[in-house]
XYZ file of C-alpha atoms in Angstrom:
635
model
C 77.608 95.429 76.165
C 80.734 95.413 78.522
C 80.841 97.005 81.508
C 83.664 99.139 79.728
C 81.584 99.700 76.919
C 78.698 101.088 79.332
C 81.239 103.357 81.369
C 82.352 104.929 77.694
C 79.140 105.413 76.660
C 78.044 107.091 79.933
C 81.378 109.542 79.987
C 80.510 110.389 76.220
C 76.922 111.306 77.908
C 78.237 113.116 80.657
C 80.638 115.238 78.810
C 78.198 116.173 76.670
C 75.532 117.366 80.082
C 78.423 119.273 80.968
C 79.937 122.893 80.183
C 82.560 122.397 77.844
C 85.134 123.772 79.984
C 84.398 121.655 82.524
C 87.158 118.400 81.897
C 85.868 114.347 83.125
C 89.671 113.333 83.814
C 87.807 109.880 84.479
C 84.567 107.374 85.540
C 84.305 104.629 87.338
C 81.687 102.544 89.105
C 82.178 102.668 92.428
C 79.609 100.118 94.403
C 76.023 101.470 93.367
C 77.345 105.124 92.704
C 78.817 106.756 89.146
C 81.860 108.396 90.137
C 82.695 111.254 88.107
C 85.829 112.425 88.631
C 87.078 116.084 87.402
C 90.264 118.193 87.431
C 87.803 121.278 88.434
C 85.048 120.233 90.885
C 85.043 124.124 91.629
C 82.749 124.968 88.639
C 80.749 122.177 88.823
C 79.831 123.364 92.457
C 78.927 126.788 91.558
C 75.777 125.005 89.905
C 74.164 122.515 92.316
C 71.061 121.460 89.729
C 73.995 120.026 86.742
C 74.251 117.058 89.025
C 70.981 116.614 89.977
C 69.803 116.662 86.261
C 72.434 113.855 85.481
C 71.276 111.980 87.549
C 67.077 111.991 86.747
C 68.465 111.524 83.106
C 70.912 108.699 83.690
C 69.121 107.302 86.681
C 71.640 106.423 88.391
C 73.189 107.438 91.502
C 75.664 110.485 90.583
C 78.836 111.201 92.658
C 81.633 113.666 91.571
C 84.803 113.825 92.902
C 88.000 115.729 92.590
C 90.966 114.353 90.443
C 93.378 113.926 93.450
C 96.201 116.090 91.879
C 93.855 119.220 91.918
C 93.354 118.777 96.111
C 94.818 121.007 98.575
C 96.640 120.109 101.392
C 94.438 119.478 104.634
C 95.962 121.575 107.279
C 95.642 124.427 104.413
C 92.339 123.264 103.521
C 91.429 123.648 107.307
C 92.300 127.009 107.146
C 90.642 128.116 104.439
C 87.414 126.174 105.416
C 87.610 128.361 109.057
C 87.801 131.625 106.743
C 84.559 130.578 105.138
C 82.405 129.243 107.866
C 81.242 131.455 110.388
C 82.726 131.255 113.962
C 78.778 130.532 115.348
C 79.493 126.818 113.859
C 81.826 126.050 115.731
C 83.803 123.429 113.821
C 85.238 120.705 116.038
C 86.879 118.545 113.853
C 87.682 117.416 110.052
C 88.150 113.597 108.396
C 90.215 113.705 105.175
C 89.221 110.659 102.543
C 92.003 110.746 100.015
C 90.642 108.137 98.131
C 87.289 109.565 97.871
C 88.417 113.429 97.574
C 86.090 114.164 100.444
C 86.336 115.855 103.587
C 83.265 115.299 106.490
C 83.383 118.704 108.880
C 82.101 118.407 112.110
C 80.246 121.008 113.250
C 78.183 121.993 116.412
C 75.792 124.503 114.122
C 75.811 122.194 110.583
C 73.721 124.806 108.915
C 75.615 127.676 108.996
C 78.529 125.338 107.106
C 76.087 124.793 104.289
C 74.700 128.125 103.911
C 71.311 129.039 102.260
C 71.141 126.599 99.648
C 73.971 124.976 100.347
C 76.515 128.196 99.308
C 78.845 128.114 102.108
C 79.334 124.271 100.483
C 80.037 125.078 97.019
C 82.899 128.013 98.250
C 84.641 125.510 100.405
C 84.626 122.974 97.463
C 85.839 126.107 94.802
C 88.784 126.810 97.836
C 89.853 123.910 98.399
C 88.903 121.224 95.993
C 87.707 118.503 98.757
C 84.314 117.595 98.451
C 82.757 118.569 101.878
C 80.181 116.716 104.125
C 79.237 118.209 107.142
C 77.924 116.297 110.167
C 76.289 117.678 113.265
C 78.900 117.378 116.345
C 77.770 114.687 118.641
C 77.355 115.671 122.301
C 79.105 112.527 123.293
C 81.546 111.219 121.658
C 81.310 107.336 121.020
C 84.454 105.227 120.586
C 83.251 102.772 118.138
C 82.568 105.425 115.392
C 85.594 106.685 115.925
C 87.191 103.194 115.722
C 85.090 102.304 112.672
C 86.280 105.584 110.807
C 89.727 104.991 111.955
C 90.110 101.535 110.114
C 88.065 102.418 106.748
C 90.707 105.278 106.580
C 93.060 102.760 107.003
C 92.100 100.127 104.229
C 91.052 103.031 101.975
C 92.640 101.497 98.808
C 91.135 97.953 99.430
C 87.629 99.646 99.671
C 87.582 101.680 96.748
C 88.861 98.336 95.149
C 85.921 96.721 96.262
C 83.615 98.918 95.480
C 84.959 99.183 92.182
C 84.564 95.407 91.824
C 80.993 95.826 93.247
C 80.014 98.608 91.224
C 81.468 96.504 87.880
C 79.100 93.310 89.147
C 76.006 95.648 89.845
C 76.228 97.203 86.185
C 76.781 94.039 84.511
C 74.431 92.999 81.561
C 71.295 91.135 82.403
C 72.144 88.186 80.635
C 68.680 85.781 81.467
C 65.742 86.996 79.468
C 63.583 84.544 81.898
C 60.931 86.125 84.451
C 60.502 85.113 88.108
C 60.998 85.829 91.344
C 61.415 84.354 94.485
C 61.773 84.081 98.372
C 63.821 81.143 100.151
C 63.291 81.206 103.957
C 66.439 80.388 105.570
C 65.506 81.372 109.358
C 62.983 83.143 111.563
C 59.802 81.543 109.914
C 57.740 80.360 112.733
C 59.980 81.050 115.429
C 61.966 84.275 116.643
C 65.702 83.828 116.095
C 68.745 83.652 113.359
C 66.101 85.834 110.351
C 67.161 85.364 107.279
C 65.594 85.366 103.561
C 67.227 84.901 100.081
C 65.372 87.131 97.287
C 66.128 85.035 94.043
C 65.700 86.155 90.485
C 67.543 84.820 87.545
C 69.883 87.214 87.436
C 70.284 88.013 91.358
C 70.239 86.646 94.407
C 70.158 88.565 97.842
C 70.211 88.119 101.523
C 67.815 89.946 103.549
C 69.350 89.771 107.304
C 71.516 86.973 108.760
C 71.021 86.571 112.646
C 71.433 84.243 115.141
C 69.351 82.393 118.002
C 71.782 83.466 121.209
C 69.067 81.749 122.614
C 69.504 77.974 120.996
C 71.897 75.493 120.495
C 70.091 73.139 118.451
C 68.564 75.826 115.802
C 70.886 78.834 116.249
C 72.333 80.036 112.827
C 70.018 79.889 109.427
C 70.127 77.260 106.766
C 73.115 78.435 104.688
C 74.199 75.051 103.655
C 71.277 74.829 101.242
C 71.811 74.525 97.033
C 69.807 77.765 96.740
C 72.358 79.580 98.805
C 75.967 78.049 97.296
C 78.482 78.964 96.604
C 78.472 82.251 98.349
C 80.510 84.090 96.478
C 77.762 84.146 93.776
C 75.517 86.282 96.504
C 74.997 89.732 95.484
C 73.899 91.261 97.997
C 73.499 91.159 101.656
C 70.760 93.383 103.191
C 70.322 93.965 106.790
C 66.932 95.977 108.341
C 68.687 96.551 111.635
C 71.540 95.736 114.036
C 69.698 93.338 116.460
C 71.809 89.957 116.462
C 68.929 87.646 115.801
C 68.898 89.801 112.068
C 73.094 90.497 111.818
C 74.961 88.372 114.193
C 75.803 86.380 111.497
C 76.709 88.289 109.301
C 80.736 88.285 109.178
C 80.346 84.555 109.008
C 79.236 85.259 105.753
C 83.051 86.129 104.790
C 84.969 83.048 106.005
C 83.130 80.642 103.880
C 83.578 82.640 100.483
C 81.000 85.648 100.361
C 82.809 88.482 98.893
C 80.161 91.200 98.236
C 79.080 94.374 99.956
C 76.835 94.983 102.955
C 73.645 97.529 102.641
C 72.286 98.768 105.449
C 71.993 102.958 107.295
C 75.292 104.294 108.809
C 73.822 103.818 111.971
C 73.466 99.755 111.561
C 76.570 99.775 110.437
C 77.916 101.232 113.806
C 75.596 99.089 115.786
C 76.494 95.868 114.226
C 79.956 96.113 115.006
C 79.137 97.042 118.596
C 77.066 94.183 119.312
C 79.034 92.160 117.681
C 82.328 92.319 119.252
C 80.229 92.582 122.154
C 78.556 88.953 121.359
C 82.023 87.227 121.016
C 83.629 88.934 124.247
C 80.974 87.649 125.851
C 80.796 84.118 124.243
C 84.780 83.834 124.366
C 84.311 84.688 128.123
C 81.946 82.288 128.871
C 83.516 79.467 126.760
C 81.258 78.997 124.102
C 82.016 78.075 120.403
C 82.668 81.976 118.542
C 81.229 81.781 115.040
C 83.502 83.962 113.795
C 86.338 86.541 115.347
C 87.167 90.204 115.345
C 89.158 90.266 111.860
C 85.407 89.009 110.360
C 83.789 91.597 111.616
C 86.853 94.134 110.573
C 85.907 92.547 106.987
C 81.975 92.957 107.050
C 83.139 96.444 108.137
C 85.350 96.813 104.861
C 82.727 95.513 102.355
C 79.643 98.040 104.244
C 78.142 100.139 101.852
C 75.877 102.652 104.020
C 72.107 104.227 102.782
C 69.938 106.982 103.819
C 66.607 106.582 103.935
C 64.842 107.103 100.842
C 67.518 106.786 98.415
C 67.130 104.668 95.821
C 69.704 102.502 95.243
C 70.505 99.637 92.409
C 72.416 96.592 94.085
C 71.877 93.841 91.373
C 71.793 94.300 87.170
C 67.435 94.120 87.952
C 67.388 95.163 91.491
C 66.893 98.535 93.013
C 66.748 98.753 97.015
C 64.956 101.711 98.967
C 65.282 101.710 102.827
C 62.312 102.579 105.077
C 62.228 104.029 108.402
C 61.127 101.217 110.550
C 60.352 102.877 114.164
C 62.230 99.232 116.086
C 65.793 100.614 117.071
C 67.858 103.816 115.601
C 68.543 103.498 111.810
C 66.086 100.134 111.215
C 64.414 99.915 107.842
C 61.946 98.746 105.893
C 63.580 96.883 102.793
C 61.627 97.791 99.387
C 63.282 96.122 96.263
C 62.200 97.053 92.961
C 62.472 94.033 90.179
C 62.822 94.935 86.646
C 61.893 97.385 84.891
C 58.578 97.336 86.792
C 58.550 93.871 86.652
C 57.645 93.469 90.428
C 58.093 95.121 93.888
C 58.031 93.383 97.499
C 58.869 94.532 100.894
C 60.638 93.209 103.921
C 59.160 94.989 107.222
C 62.155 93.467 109.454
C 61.302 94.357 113.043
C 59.238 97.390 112.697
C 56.678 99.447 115.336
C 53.506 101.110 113.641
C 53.223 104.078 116.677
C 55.367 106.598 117.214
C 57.640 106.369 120.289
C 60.238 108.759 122.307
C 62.383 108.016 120.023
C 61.366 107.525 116.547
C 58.432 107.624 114.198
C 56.277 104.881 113.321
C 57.072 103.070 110.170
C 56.398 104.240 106.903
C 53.933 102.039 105.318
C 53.035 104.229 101.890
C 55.372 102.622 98.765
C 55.513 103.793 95.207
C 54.413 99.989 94.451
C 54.202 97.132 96.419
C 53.135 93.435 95.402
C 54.313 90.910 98.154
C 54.518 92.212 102.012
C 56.714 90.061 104.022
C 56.125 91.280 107.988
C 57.212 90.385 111.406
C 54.456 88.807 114.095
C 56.055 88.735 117.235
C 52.852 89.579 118.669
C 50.656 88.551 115.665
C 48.883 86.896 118.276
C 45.214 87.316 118.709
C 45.779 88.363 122.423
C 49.228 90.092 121.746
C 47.649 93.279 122.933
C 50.226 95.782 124.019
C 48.917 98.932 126.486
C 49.831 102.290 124.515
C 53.415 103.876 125.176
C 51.639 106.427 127.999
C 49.896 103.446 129.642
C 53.700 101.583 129.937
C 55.343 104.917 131.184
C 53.041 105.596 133.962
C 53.422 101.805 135.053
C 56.858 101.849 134.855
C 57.418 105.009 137.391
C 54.824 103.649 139.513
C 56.868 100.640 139.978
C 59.650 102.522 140.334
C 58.105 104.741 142.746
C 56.927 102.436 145.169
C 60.587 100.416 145.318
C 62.765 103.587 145.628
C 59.786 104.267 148.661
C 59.857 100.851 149.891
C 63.861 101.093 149.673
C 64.553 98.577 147.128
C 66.412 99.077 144.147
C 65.423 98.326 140.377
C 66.602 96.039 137.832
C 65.495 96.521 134.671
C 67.163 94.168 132.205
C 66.930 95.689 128.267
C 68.764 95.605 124.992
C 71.456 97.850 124.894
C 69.758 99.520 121.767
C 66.306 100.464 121.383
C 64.328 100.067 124.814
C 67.229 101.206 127.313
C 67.477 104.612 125.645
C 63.489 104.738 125.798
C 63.507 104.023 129.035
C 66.776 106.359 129.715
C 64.352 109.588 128.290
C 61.306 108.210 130.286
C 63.193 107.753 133.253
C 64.934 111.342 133.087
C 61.719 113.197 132.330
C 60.271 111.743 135.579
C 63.172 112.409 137.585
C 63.721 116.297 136.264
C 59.588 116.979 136.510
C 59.864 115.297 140.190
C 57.457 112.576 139.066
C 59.880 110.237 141.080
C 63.106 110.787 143.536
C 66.060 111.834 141.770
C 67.735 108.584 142.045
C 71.135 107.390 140.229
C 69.871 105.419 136.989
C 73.103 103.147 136.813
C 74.218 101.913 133.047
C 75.804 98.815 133.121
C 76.913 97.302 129.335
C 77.282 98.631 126.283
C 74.245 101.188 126.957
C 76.342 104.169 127.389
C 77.995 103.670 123.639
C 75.184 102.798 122.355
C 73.851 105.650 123.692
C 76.602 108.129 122.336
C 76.096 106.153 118.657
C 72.485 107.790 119.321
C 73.738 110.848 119.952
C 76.015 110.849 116.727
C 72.441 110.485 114.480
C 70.194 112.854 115.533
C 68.916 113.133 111.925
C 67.336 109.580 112.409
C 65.427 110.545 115.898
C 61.951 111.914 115.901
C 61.046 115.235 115.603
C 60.172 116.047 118.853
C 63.222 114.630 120.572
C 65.291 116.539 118.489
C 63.714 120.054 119.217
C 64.242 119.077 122.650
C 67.749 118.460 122.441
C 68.490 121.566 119.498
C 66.171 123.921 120.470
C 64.927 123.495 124.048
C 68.806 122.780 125.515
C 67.344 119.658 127.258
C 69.333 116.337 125.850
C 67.796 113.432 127.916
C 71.027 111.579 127.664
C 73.004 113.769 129.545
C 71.731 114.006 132.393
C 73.123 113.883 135.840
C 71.035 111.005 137.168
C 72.749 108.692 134.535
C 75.781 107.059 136.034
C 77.949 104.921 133.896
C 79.058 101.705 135.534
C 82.868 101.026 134.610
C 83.889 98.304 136.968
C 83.011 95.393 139.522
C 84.063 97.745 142.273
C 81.418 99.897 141.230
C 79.019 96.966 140.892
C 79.590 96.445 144.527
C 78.824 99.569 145.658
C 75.806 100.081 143.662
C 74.348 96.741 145.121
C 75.608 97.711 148.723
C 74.352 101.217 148.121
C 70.815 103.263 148.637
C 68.218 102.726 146.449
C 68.519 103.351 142.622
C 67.609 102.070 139.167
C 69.985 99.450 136.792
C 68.937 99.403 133.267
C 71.620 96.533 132.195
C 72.160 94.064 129.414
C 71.004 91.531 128.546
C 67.292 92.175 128.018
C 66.242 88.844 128.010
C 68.727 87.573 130.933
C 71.068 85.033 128.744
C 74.213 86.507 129.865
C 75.841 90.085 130.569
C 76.140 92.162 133.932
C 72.482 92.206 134.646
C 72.968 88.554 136.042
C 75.565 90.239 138.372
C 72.854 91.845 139.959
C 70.277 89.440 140.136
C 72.681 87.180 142.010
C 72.957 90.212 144.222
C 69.737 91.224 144.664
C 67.488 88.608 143.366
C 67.299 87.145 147.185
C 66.142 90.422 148.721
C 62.417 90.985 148.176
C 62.384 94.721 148.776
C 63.987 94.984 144.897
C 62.128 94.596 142.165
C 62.997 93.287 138.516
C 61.130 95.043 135.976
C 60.489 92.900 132.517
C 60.365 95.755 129.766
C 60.997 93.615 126.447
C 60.219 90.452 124.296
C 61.316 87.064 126.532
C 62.130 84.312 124.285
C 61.213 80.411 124.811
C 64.257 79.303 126.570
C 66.156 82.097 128.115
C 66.155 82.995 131.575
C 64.335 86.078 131.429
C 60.881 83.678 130.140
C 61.481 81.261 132.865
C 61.247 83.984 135.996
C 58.579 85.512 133.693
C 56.855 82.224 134.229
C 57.454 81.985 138.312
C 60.668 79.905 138.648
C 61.825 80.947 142.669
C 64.765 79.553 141.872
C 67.470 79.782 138.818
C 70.815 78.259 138.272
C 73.238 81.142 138.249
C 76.953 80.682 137.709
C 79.060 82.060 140.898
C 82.511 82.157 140.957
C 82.882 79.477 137.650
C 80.633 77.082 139.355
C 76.794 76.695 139.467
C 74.562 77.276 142.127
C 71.157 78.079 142.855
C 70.157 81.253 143.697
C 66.457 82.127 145.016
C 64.703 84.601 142.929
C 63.115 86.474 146.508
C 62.595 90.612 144.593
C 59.324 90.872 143.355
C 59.076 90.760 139.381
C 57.051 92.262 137.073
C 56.488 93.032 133.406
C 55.975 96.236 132.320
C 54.440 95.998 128.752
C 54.557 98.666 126.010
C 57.625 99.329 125.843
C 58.537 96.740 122.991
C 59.788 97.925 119.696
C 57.738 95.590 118.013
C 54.258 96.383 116.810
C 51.220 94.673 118.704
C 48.459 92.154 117.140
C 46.129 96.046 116.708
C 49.271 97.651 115.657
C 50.132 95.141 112.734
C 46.777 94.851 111.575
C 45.924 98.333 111.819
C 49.535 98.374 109.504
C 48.097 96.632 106.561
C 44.639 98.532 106.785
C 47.038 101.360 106.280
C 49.481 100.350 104.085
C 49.474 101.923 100.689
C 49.183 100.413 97.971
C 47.505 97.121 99.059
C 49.712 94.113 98.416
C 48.549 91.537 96.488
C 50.388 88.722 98.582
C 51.752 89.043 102.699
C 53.691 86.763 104.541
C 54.733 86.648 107.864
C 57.272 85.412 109.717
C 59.540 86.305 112.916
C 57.032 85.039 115.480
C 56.232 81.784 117.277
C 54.725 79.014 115.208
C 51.198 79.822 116.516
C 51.456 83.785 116.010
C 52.888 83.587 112.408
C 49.540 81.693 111.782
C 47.189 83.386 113.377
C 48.135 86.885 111.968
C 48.305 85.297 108.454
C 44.513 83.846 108.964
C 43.644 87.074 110.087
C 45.096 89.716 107.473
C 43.165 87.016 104.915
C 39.723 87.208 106.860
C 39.737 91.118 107.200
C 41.191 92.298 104.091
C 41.430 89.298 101.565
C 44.897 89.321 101.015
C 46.174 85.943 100.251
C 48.613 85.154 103.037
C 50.654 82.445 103.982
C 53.129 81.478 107.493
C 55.719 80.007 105.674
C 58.259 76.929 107.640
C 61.859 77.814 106.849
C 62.826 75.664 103.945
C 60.090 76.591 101.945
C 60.816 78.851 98.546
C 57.661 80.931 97.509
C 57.528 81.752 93.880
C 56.119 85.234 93.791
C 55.840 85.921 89.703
């Protein structure tokens, strides 16, 4: 059956669900969604459950939209959506999609623009005919979202044409009546770096992550040159667990050799990909190295991005379905569960995930409706990759602090703009406002500050406890006064010439970024200290003064010298995002239901191995530490 013959058949369906006065004016596919679109949304939002019954009985993804001709014009919309919504909301601002029909509200108060059971919704839909989403207003306001909703507005038409497109490819026939599945490793097998998998059936084939090794030259992008891989345009899917560049910095590279299909990942990936990307190629353009790919790449990534909330189930292929997992690594990482078949066969990718819950997030979900194959990360599948609990790392880290604020030193502490510099930004201000430590400045140099306000835009993906803090108790960690947002090398300069204080800068593992500003700076003087609070990699400078080295090559002023590495350094461990060696076994003790198969990857050679021996001794679970290379046949 044609795709048009489906999309007929399923309006004949729908029509039929529906009360007869109620008119389909059309249906379309639209990426993984059924769009259907009506000259009078109003009555269909005066019953919430007609939707929700369409889609348990059509399984699929429902949508409806407004037939454009039946919207009303936004500033009067606006007006009418102030009449309806109390003043206690206060409503900041409004986006208008005219290709979608929908309108997001931002509000300070979100739940008094829904109303009990969402009735404030379904008026403002009746008076106005936009479909309305309401988001929570963030307390600061990041400049990438607004960028990134700036240009989707702007290439409306050539979205809804790809997702069209998309949508038509997803819901094609399954035309192989063959059974198997299986895993290619492309990257990150035996090594931490450029992750990357290809999930392979005969009718599908999907990339799980695409990252690079900043840290290499000789083994820095995955193996995308290989038959199983080619042409790219046959790809359907690329799926990305989190923003982290060694699992998307490749990503828009994708796109200028031929790969023409859409991006899953949560909206708050999508927002941190872009801004470590651009980052990653100011940076490498600055410093002269080879760029990958430039800006209008990652403008098209952007385009073909098609965004998912934990827990909803999603088909991306004709025999795939793809549920994301909250992951507990960095804000909006997931666990990828695909479904094959019509319970032909289900297998997980953990990505970079933490198994305890944190200041910031949860730990990771580890119970699955089903669950064959488990592949997981073992950064520290080491038998000695014991980590001290989060408490254990806090109380070290202020005591560190303490005694070089005391001693009159100042502290570096080098971290990843995402994840561990906004645990260590809520750590660090709980200390200072209980009077645990000196109120200090804690100076953000890099991107931290954005990424910090892209935090701030997701509350929904935080923990609970941070967000009763910030909702409930009036106390948002990120705003507070002792966090002072560096903006220039004049301000550089005064922070190194100035009284003690704390510099949380990027990078985290010391490749590149302002943090080496510093350490030129201050890495002579051994009243400062440099405080190690994340993962060093085999290569980079961070592992080398790790290691002892008194002396690094730096370069000053274009040229390299040596500079003498005087401050006292130490590693502060526990604050990782990664689970430990306990954590990851105590993971698949948990997980639920057992899988029948687990490999593991992301993780030097020696790690990878020894978690896989391990899982098999304690709970005889074949395993395997795959090479990169290797394709696993699963069923």
């Amino acid at each position: 059956m044609s795709v048009e013959e489906v999309l007929f058949e399923l309006k004949r369906k729908v029509q039929s669900k529906l009360p007869p006065e109620i008119n389909v004016t059309g249906l379309e596919f639209e990426g993984p969604e059924l769009v259907i679109y009506t000259d009078d949304p109003r009555k269909l939002a005066d019953d919430g459950e007609i939707i929700r019954n369409l889609a348990k009985e059509l399984r699929k993804r429902v949508v409806v939209r407004p037939d454009l001709k039946v919207l009303a014009d936004p500033e009067a919309a606006i007006i009418k959506i102030q009449e309806v919504v109390p003043k206690e909301a206060v409503l900041t601002n409004y986006y208008f999609d005219g290709e979608t029909g929908e309108v997001q509200i931002e509000a300070e108060k979100p739940g008094l623009v829904i109303g009990r059971h969402g009735a404030t919704l379904r008026e403002i839909t009746k008076l106005i005919g936009w479909t309305p989403k309401v988001v929570r207003t963030p307390p600061v306001r990041s400049a990438t979202i607004a960028n990134i909703k700036d240009y989707l507005r702007s290439v409306q038409s050539e979205r809804k044409s790809i997702l069209r497109t998309v949508g038509r490819k997803i819901h094609r026939d399954i035309a192989s009546k063959d059974q198997w599945v299986r895993i290619t490793t492309l990257g990150g097998c035996r090594e931490v770096g450029r992750s990357c998998m290809l999930l392979s059936t005969p009718e599908s084939r999907i990339i799980i992550d695409c990252g690079i090794n900043v840290g290499s030259d000789d083994s820095a992008t995955p193996y995308l040159y290989v038959p199983e891989v080619y042409p790219l345009n046959q790809i359907d899917a690329v799926v990305l667990t989190h923003a982290h560049l060694d699992h998307a910095g490749l990503v828009p590279m994708l796109y200028k050799y031929g790969y023409e299909g859409p991006i899953y990942c949560t909206p708050p990936t999508r927002d941190l990909f872009v801004l470590l990307q651009l980052d990653y190629i100011e940076i490498a353009g600055r410093e002269g190295n080879r760029l990958p790919y430039d800006s209008g790449m990652i403008r098209e990534a952007l385009k073909h991005t098609i965004t998912l909330n934990y827990g909803d189930v999603t088909d991306i292929a004709p025999d795939t379905k793809l549920t994301m997992h909250n992951a507990g690594h960095i804000l909006g990482s997931s666990i990828a569960h695909f479904h094959i078949g019509d319970g032909l066969y289900n297998v997980a990718f953990t990505g970079d995930f933490k198994f305890e819950r944190t200041r910031l997030f949860d730990p990771a979900v580890c119970n699955f409706p089903r669950l064959e194959t488990l592949v997981t990360e073992a950064t520290y599948g080491g038998a000695n990759s014991l980590q001290p609990s989060r408490k254990e790392a806090e109380a070290n880290l202020i005591k560190v602090v303490r005694e070089t604020i005391n001693r009159g030193g100042k502290v570096i502490i080098p971290a990843f703009s995402v994840g561990r510099s906004q645990e260590v930004m809520v750590v660090l201000e709980e200390a200072i406002r209980k009077k645990v430590i000196d109120e200090v400045p804690v100076c953000l140099d890099g991107m931290i500050y954005e990424a910090t306000a892209i935090h701030t835009t997701y509350p929904e993906y935080l923990n609970s406890d941070l967000r009763d803090l910030i909702f409930h108790k009036g106390i948002n960690p990120f705003l507070a006064e002792c966090f002072v947002q560096v903006e220039s090398p004049k301000q550089r300069t005064e922070i190194v010439e100035g009284p003690p204080c704390v510099i949380l800068a990027t990078s985290g593992m010391l490749n590149g970024g302002p943090v080496i500003e510093y350490l030129k700076r201050l890495g002579p003087d051994e009243k400062n200290t440099l405080v190690i609070v994340g993962y060093q990699a085999e290569g980079t400078l961070g592992r080398r003064i790790q290691k002892g080295w008194k002396e690094v090559p730096l370069s000053v002023d274009g040229k390299t010298q040596t500079v003498k590495i005087n401050l006292e350094v130490t590693t502060v461990d526990g604050f990782s995002g990664h689970s430990d060696r306990q954590q990851l076994m105590e993971y698949i003790r948990r997980i639920y239901p057992k899988p029948g198969r687990v490999l593991t990857n992301h993780g030097e050679e020696g790690n990878c191995l020894d978690l896989a021996s391990s899982i098999y001794k304690r709970f005889r679970i074949p395993t395997m530490a795959p090479m990169n290379l290797e394709t696993i046949r699963l069923i």
